[in-house]
Amino acid sequence: MSDRIMRRSLRICTTAFALIFALSASSCGGDDSIHSDAAIDISKLDSGNYPTTPRDIDSTRTDDTSAIREAIRIGEATPLVMDIDNRFIFDYHKFISRTITPQSSPNFTGIKLESGEFNAIAPGLVAGWYTFGQRREKSDAGREIEMEVIRFSSADRAKTATQALADRTAGESFRIPEYPEARTTYTAKVAYGSPWLVSWLAHGDMLLYVRVYDPISIPFNPAEQADLVKRAFDKQVEMLKGYSPTPLDQIESLPLDVDGLLSRTLPFDKDNKPGGSDRSDPSAIFPKHAALHFDRRPNVAMAAFNDAGLDNIAVSATTIYRTRDAPSTSRLIAALEAPVVDEDNYAKVDSPANLPAAHCYNAKPGISRASDYPPVCWIAFDRYVAKVTGRNIQDLHQRTAAQYKLLASGR
């Protein structure tokens, strides 16, 4: 694994939104058997020792949770790379958190920073967002674009951070059309994998970072890459007009949940929290656009989300998708499970007892790296779809039953 990918992999893990839109489900109306809420007797569901009543999300606040909430608000105002150029429809960065906070500072490819050094040379970080896109499905088979947008406590601090980080970026100077104030460098030599061009721009209290990595173009043409950077800056500046920064003294009081949606997910515990027990809990609510940044195929995910009228996704140890109405959940489940249905390493398995509408799968016997294919179920209740994974089938069934009870609680 290359150094640039390894650095990204150190970020907090979270649930990925891997979707392929199932047109047949949309046109045929989906599986009506999913909607059998009235026939489910929740008293007969075996949920083991998992919680079955909604939790108090406010009690989970830490020094980082409010900053994560503001980071997600920035993510909602950050373009997908395919919004900049519709050829960049892939993202191999699976299971990577996109939030940037003072407790989880950014990593920039090609810049080596010691632990804690970022906050020393770029003080005042409030929150930010990372996104990525590439031309080809396979890594290193085409151009890739990496973007970060980071809010600082003042415009002066954003400018200081921009200059300090640009000063540490090696390469030859270049100019971005219509952005003479941007600090831009490129290298046509093989460094960190392949030639690249990187640009830093201070925009009010925001730092905008764009890096174009090109493993296949020979000779490397910095002007062509600079045009991509210009379009990225254009789109980011445009979308930031829709972002209303939370006043610094109000960030700590940002609501962590939306309509109790996150409270109805199963929580992480110390043994299964992504990144380990010393990391902040990444549980959060993501609006539709922010959620698309996680998907390996955001173009097809967008079609599925739009078709289902999805507005918010709650991500914790389980994932809940809120759709337009109950019939929409059938089509969304068809889209969510399509990659698994088509995956040679998975096979359909029995649903949990007394919960026949759950769609469940497990790794086929004898496959290598079975841990890469954990058992999974999807279940619908009213206008909600939940995705549940487990350590084994028994655990999966109990967790799915608990998740169903959580969805049904108070409804």
Coordinates of C-alpha atoms in Angstrom, one line a residue:
M1 CA 0.0 0.0 0.0
S2 CA 1.4 3.4 -0.9
D3 CA 2.3 6.0 1.7
R4 CA -0.4 8.4 0.5
I5 CA -3.1 5.8 1.0
M6 CA -1.7 4.6 4.3
R7 CA -1.8 8.2 5.7
R8 CA -5.5 8.5 4.7
S9 CA -6.2 5.1 6.2
L10 CA -5.2 6.4 9.7
R11 CA -8.4 8.5 9.8
I12 CA -11.4 7.4 11.9
C13 CA -13.3 4.7 10.2
T14 CA -17.0 4.8 9.7
T15 CA -19.7 3.1 7.7
A16 CA -19.3 3.5 4.0
F17 CA -22.3 4.0 1.7
A18 CA -21.6 1.6 -1.1
L19 CA -24.6 1.6 -3.5
I20 CA -25.6 0.5 -7.0
F21 CA -29.0 1.7 -8.1
A22 CA -31.4 -1.1 -9.0
L23 CA -33.5 0.1 -11.9
S24 CA -35.5 -3.0 -12.0
A25 CA -36.6 -2.5 -8.4
S26 CA -37.6 1.1 -9.2
S27 CA -39.6 0.2 -12.3
C28 CA -41.4 -2.8 -10.7
G29 CA -42.2 -1.1 -7.4
G30 CA -39.8 -3.2 -5.3
D31 CA -40.6 -6.0 -2.8
D32 CA -43.9 -5.5 -1.0
S33 CA -43.0 -8.2 1.5
I34 CA -40.7 -5.7 3.1
H35 CA -43.7 -3.8 4.5
S36 CA -45.2 -6.1 7.0
D37 CA -44.9 -4.0 10.2
A38 CA -48.3 -4.8 11.4
A39 CA -47.6 -8.6 11.2
I40 CA -44.4 -8.3 13.3
D41 CA -44.8 -9.1 17.0
I42 CA -41.8 -7.4 18.5
S43 CA -42.2 -9.3 21.8
K44 CA -41.2 -12.4 19.9
L45 CA -38.0 -11.0 18.5
D46 CA -34.7 -12.2 20.1
S47 CA -32.6 -9.1 20.6
G48 CA -30.2 -10.7 23.0
N49 CA -28.6 -8.1 25.3
Y50 CA -28.6 -5.3 22.8
P51 CA -30.4 -2.0 23.7
T52 CA -34.0 -1.7 22.4
T53 CA -34.9 1.8 23.6
P54 CA -33.6 5.0 22.1
R55 CA -30.5 6.5 23.8
D56 CA -29.8 10.0 24.9
I57 CA -27.5 11.3 22.3
D58 CA -26.7 14.5 24.2
S59 CA -25.1 12.4 26.9
T60 CA -22.5 11.3 24.4
R61 CA -21.1 14.8 23.9
T62 CA -17.3 15.0 23.9
D63 CA -14.9 17.8 23.0
D64 CA -15.1 16.6 19.4
T65 CA -18.7 15.8 18.7
S66 CA -19.9 19.4 18.1
A67 CA -16.9 20.1 15.8
I68 CA -17.9 16.9 13.9
R69 CA -21.4 18.4 13.5
E70 CA -20.0 21.6 12.1
A71 CA -17.6 19.6 9.8
I72 CA -20.6 17.8 8.4
R73 CA -22.3 21.2 7.7
I74 CA -19.2 22.1 5.8
G75 CA -19.4 18.8 4.0
E76 CA -22.9 19.6 2.9
A77 CA -21.4 22.7 1.2
T78 CA -18.5 20.9 -0.4
P79 CA -18.8 19.7 -4.0
L80 CA -18.4 16.1 -4.9
V81 CA -15.5 15.7 -7.3
M82 CA -18.0 14.6 -9.9
D83 CA -19.7 18.0 -9.5
I84 CA -16.5 19.6 -10.8
D85 CA -16.0 17.1 -13.6
N86 CA -18.6 14.4 -14.3
R87 CA -15.9 11.9 -15.3
F88 CA -14.7 11.5 -11.7
I89 CA -17.3 9.1 -10.5
F90 CA -15.2 6.6 -8.4
D91 CA -13.7 6.7 -4.9
Y92 CA -11.6 3.8 -3.6
H93 CA -11.4 5.4 -0.1
K94 CA -13.7 3.0 1.7
F95 CA -14.4 3.3 5.4
I96 CA -12.7 6.7 5.8
S97 CA -14.2 9.6 7.9
R98 CA -14.4 12.8 6.0
T99 CA -14.6 15.1 9.0
I100 CA -11.7 17.3 10.1
T101 CA -11.7 18.6 13.7
P102 CA -9.1 19.9 16.2
Q103 CA -9.0 16.4 17.6
S104 CA -8.6 14.8 14.1
S105 CA -6.4 17.3 12.2
P106 CA -5.9 16.8 8.4
N107 CA -3.2 14.9 6.6
F108 CA -2.0 16.3 3.4
T109 CA -0.3 14.1 0.8
G110 CA 3.4 15.1 0.4
I111 CA 3.6 17.1 3.6
K112 CA 5.1 15.4 6.6
L113 CA 3.9 16.7 10.0
E114 CA 4.8 15.4 13.4
S115 CA 2.0 14.6 15.9
G116 CA 0.5 17.8 17.0
E117 CA 2.5 19.9 14.6
F118 CA -0.4 21.0 12.5
N119 CA -2.0 22.9 15.3
A120 CA 1.3 24.6 16.0
I121 CA 1.9 25.9 12.5
A122 CA -1.8 26.4 11.6
P123 CA -3.6 27.4 14.8
G124 CA -7.3 28.1 15.0
L125 CA -8.8 25.1 13.2
V126 CA -12.5 24.9 13.7
A127 CA -13.7 22.1 11.5
G128 CA -13.4 20.9 7.9
W129 CA -14.2 18.3 5.3
Y130 CA -12.2 16.0 3.0
T131 CA -13.4 14.5 -0.3
F132 CA -11.9 12.5 -3.2
G133 CA -12.7 11.3 -6.7
Q134 CA -11.0 9.5 -9.5
R135 CA -11.5 8.7 -13.2
R136 CA -11.2 5.0 -13.1
E137 CA -12.5 2.4 -10.7
K138 CA -9.1 1.0 -10.0
S139 CA -6.6 3.1 -8.1
D140 CA -3.7 4.6 -10.1
A141 CA -5.4 3.9 -13.4
G142 CA -6.3 7.5 -14.1
R143 CA -6.3 11.0 -12.6
E144 CA -7.4 11.6 -9.1
I145 CA -8.5 14.7 -7.3
E146 CA -8.2 15.3 -3.5
M147 CA -9.9 18.2 -1.8
E148 CA -10.1 19.7 1.7
V149 CA -12.0 22.7 2.9
I150 CA -11.1 23.8 6.4
R151 CA -12.6 26.6 8.5
F152 CA -10.4 28.6 10.9
S153 CA -11.3 30.9 13.7
S154 CA -10.5 34.0 11.6
A155 CA -9.5 35.0 8.1
D156 CA -6.0 35.9 9.3
R157 CA -5.5 32.4 10.7
A158 CA -6.8 30.8 7.5
K159 CA -4.2 32.9 5.6
T160 CA -1.5 32.0 8.1
A161 CA -2.3 28.3 7.7
T162 CA -2.4 28.6 3.9
Q163 CA 1.1 30.2 3.8
A164 CA 2.6 27.8 6.3
L165 CA 1.4 24.7 4.5
A166 CA 2.2 26.0 1.1
D167 CA 5.8 26.8 2.2
R168 CA 6.2 23.1 3.1
T169 CA 5.0 21.9 -0.3
A170 CA 7.8 20.9 -2.7
G171 CA 7.7 21.5 -6.4
E172 CA 7.8 24.1 -9.1
S173 CA 5.6 27.2 -8.8
F174 CA 2.6 27.5 -11.1
R175 CA -0.5 29.8 -11.4
I176 CA -4.2 28.9 -11.4
P177 CA -6.2 30.8 -13.9
E178 CA -8.2 33.6 -12.2
Y179 CA -6.7 32.7 -8.8
P180 CA -3.3 34.5 -8.7
E181 CA -3.4 34.6 -4.9
A182 CA -3.4 30.7 -4.7
R183 CA -0.1 29.1 -3.8
T184 CA 0.5 26.4 -6.3
T185 CA 3.3 23.9 -7.0
Y186 CA 3.7 20.9 -9.2
T187 CA 6.2 18.1 -9.9
A188 CA 6.4 16.2 -13.1
K189 CA 8.7 13.7 -11.4
V190 CA 7.6 10.5 -9.8
A191 CA 7.1 11.5 -6.2
Y192 CA 4.6 10.0 -3.8
G193 CA 3.6 7.7 -6.6
S194 CA 3.2 9.9 -9.7
P195 CA 3.3 13.5 -10.9
W196 CA 0.9 15.9 -9.2
L197 CA -0.2 19.6 -8.9
V198 CA -1.3 21.0 -5.5
S199 CA -2.8 24.4 -4.8
W200 CA -3.7 26.2 -1.5
L201 CA -6.2 29.1 -1.4
A202 CA -7.3 31.3 1.6
H203 CA -11.0 32.2 1.1
G204 CA -12.2 34.3 4.0
D205 CA -11.8 32.1 7.1
M206 CA -11.5 29.0 4.9
L207 CA -8.5 27.2 3.6
L208 CA -9.2 25.4 0.3
Y209 CA -6.8 22.7 -0.8
V210 CA -6.9 20.8 -4.1
R211 CA -4.5 18.2 -5.3
V212 CA -4.5 16.6 -8.8
Y213 CA -2.6 13.3 -9.0
D214 CA -1.9 12.0 -12.5
P215 CA -0.3 8.6 -12.8
I216 CA -0.8 8.1 -16.6
S217 CA -0.3 11.4 -18.5
I218 CA 3.1 11.6 -20.2
P219 CA 4.3 14.2 -20.4
F220 CA 2.6 15.7 -17.4
N221 CA 0.8 18.9 -18.3
P222 CA 0.5 21.3 -15.4
A223 CA -1.8 23.7 -17.3
E224 CA -4.4 20.9 -17.9
Q225 CA -4.3 20.0 -14.2
A226 CA -4.5 23.7 -13.2
D227 CA -7.8 24.0 -15.2
L228 CA -9.2 21.2 -13.0
V229 CA -8.1 23.1 -9.9
K230 CA -9.7 26.3 -11.1
R231 CA -13.0 24.6 -11.6
A232 CA -12.7 23.0 -8.2
F233 CA -12.1 26.4 -6.6
D234 CA -15.0 27.9 -8.6
K235 CA -17.4 25.2 -7.5
Q236 CA -16.3 25.3 -3.9
V237 CA -16.5 29.0 -3.6
E238 CA -20.0 28.9 -5.1
M239 CA -21.2 26.2 -2.7
L240 CA -19.8 27.9 0.3
K241 CA -22.3 30.7 -0.3
G242 CA -24.9 28.3 1.0
Y243 CA -23.0 27.6 4.2
S244 CA -23.8 29.7 7.3
P245 CA -20.9 29.3 9.7
T246 CA -22.0 28.6 13.2
P247 CA -20.8 31.3 15.5
L248 CA -17.7 30.1 17.4
D249 CA -19.4 30.4 20.8
Q250 CA -22.4 28.4 19.6
I251 CA -20.6 25.3 18.1
E252 CA -20.6 23.5 21.4
S253 CA -24.4 23.7 21.5
L254 CA -25.1 22.4 18.0
P255 CA -27.8 19.6 18.1
L256 CA -26.3 16.2 17.5
D257 CA -29.4 14.4 16.4
V258 CA -32.3 15.1 13.9
D259 CA -35.8 14.0 14.9
G260 CA -34.4 11.3 17.2
L261 CA -33.0 9.4 14.2
L262 CA -29.5 8.9 15.6
S263 CA -30.9 7.9 19.0
R264 CA -32.5 4.8 17.3
T265 CA -29.2 3.4 15.9
L266 CA -27.4 0.8 17.9
P267 CA -24.4 2.4 19.6
F268 CA -20.7 1.5 19.2
D269 CA -19.1 -0.1 22.2
K270 CA -15.4 -0.1 23.1
D271 CA -14.8 -3.3 21.2
N272 CA -16.3 -2.3 17.9
K273 CA -15.8 1.5 17.7
P274 CA -13.9 2.4 14.5
G275 CA -10.4 3.6 15.1
G276 CA -10.2 2.0 18.6
S277 CA -11.4 3.0 22.1
D278 CA -9.2 6.1 22.2
R279 CA -10.9 7.7 19.2
S280 CA -13.9 10.0 19.2
D281 CA -17.3 8.3 18.6
P282 CA -18.0 9.0 14.9
S283 CA -21.7 8.5 15.3
A284 CA -23.5 11.3 13.5
I285 CA -26.4 12.4 11.2
F286 CA -25.5 13.1 7.6
P287 CA -27.7 15.0 5.2
K288 CA -27.9 13.5 1.7
H289 CA -25.2 15.4 -0.1
A290 CA -22.7 15.0 2.7
A291 CA -23.4 11.2 2.8
L292 CA -22.7 10.9 -0.9
H293 CA -19.0 11.8 -0.3
F294 CA -18.6 8.4 1.4
D295 CA -19.9 6.4 -1.5
R296 CA -17.6 4.5 -3.9
R297 CA -20.0 5.3 -6.8
P298 CA -21.6 8.6 -5.8
N299 CA -23.3 9.0 -9.2
V300 CA -25.4 5.8 -8.8
A301 CA -25.9 6.4 -5.1
M302 CA -27.3 9.8 -5.9
A303 CA -29.9 8.2 -8.3
A304 CA -30.9 5.8 -5.5
F305 CA -31.1 8.5 -2.8
N306 CA -33.1 10.8 -5.1
D307 CA -35.5 8.0 -6.1
A308 CA -36.2 7.2 -2.5
G309 CA -36.6 10.8 -1.4
L310 CA -33.8 10.3 1.2
D311 CA -33.1 13.3 3.4
N312 CA -30.9 12.1 6.3
I313 CA -28.7 9.1 7.2
A314 CA -27.8 8.2 10.8
V315 CA -24.5 6.4 11.2
S316 CA -23.4 4.5 14.2
A317 CA -22.9 0.8 14.8
T318 CA -25.9 0.5 12.5
T319 CA -27.0 2.8 9.8
I320 CA -30.5 4.2 9.3
Y321 CA -31.7 5.8 6.1
R322 CA -34.9 8.0 6.2
T323 CA -36.8 7.9 2.9
R324 CA -39.8 9.8 1.5
D325 CA -42.4 7.2 2.5
A326 CA -42.8 3.5 3.2
P327 CA -43.0 2.3 -0.4
S328 CA -39.7 4.0 -1.2
T329 CA -37.9 1.7 1.3
S330 CA -38.4 -1.3 -1.0
R331 CA -36.5 0.4 -3.8
L332 CA -33.8 1.7 -1.6
I333 CA -33.1 -1.8 -0.1
A334 CA -32.9 -3.2 -3.6
A335 CA -30.3 -0.5 -4.4
L336 CA -28.4 -1.1 -1.1
E337 CA -28.2 -4.8 -1.4
A338 CA -27.5 -4.9 -5.2
P339 CA -23.6 -5.0 -4.7
V340 CA -24.0 -7.9 -2.2
V341 CA -26.5 -9.8 -4.4
D342 CA -24.0 -9.5 -7.3
E343 CA -21.0 -10.3 -5.1
D344 CA -19.7 -13.9 -5.7
N345 CA -18.5 -14.1 -2.1
Y346 CA -22.0 -13.6 -0.6
A347 CA -25.0 -15.9 -0.3
K348 CA -28.5 -15.2 1.0
V349 CA -29.2 -16.6 4.5
D350 CA -32.3 -16.9 6.7
S351 CA -33.8 -13.9 8.3
P352 CA -34.0 -13.6 12.1
A353 CA -36.8 -15.6 13.7
N354 CA -40.2 -13.8 13.5
L355 CA -38.7 -11.1 11.2
P356 CA -39.1 -12.6 7.8
A357 CA -39.0 -9.3 5.9
A358 CA -35.3 -8.8 6.7
H359 CA -32.9 -9.3 3.7
C360 CA -29.8 -11.1 5.1
Y361 CA -26.5 -12.3 3.6
N362 CA -23.3 -14.0 4.7
A363 CA -20.0 -14.9 3.2
K364 CA -20.0 -18.2 1.2
P365 CA -18.3 -21.1 3.0
G366 CA -14.6 -21.5 2.2
I367 CA -13.9 -18.1 0.7
S368 CA -10.6 -16.5 1.6
R369 CA -10.6 -13.3 3.7
A370 CA -14.1 -14.1 5.1
S371 CA -13.6 -11.2 7.5
D372 CA -13.9 -8.8 4.6
Y373 CA -17.5 -10.0 4.0
P374 CA -19.3 -9.7 7.4
P375 CA -22.9 -11.0 7.6
V376 CA -25.4 -8.2 6.9
C377 CA -29.1 -7.6 7.0
W378 CA -31.4 -4.8 5.7
I379 CA -34.7 -4.2 7.3
A380 CA -37.5 -1.6 6.8
F381 CA -39.9 0.0 9.2
D382 CA -42.4 2.6 8.1
R383 CA -40.2 5.1 6.0
Y384 CA -36.9 3.9 7.5
V385 CA -34.3 1.4 6.2
A386 CA -31.6 0.0 8.5
K387 CA -28.4 -1.7 7.6
V388 CA -27.0 -4.1 10.3
T389 CA -23.8 -6.1 10.4
G390 CA -22.7 -8.7 12.9
R391 CA -19.8 -10.9 14.0
N392 CA -21.7 -14.0 13.1
I393 CA -25.2 -15.1 12.1
Q394 CA -26.5 -15.3 15.6
D395 CA -25.1 -11.9 16.5
L396 CA -26.4 -10.5 13.3
H397 CA -29.9 -11.8 14.0
Q398 CA -30.0 -10.4 17.5
R399 CA -28.7 -7.0 16.4
T400 CA -31.2 -6.9 13.5
A401 CA -34.0 -7.7 16.0
A402 CA -32.8 -5.0 18.3
Q403 CA -32.6 -2.5 15.5
Y404 CA -36.1 -3.3 14.4
K405 CA -37.3 -2.7 18.0
L406 CA -35.5 0.6 18.1
L407 CA -37.2 1.7 14.9
A408 CA -40.6 0.6 16.2
S409 CA -40.0 2.4 19.6
G410 CA -42.5 5.2 20.1
R411 CA -44.0 4.8 16.6

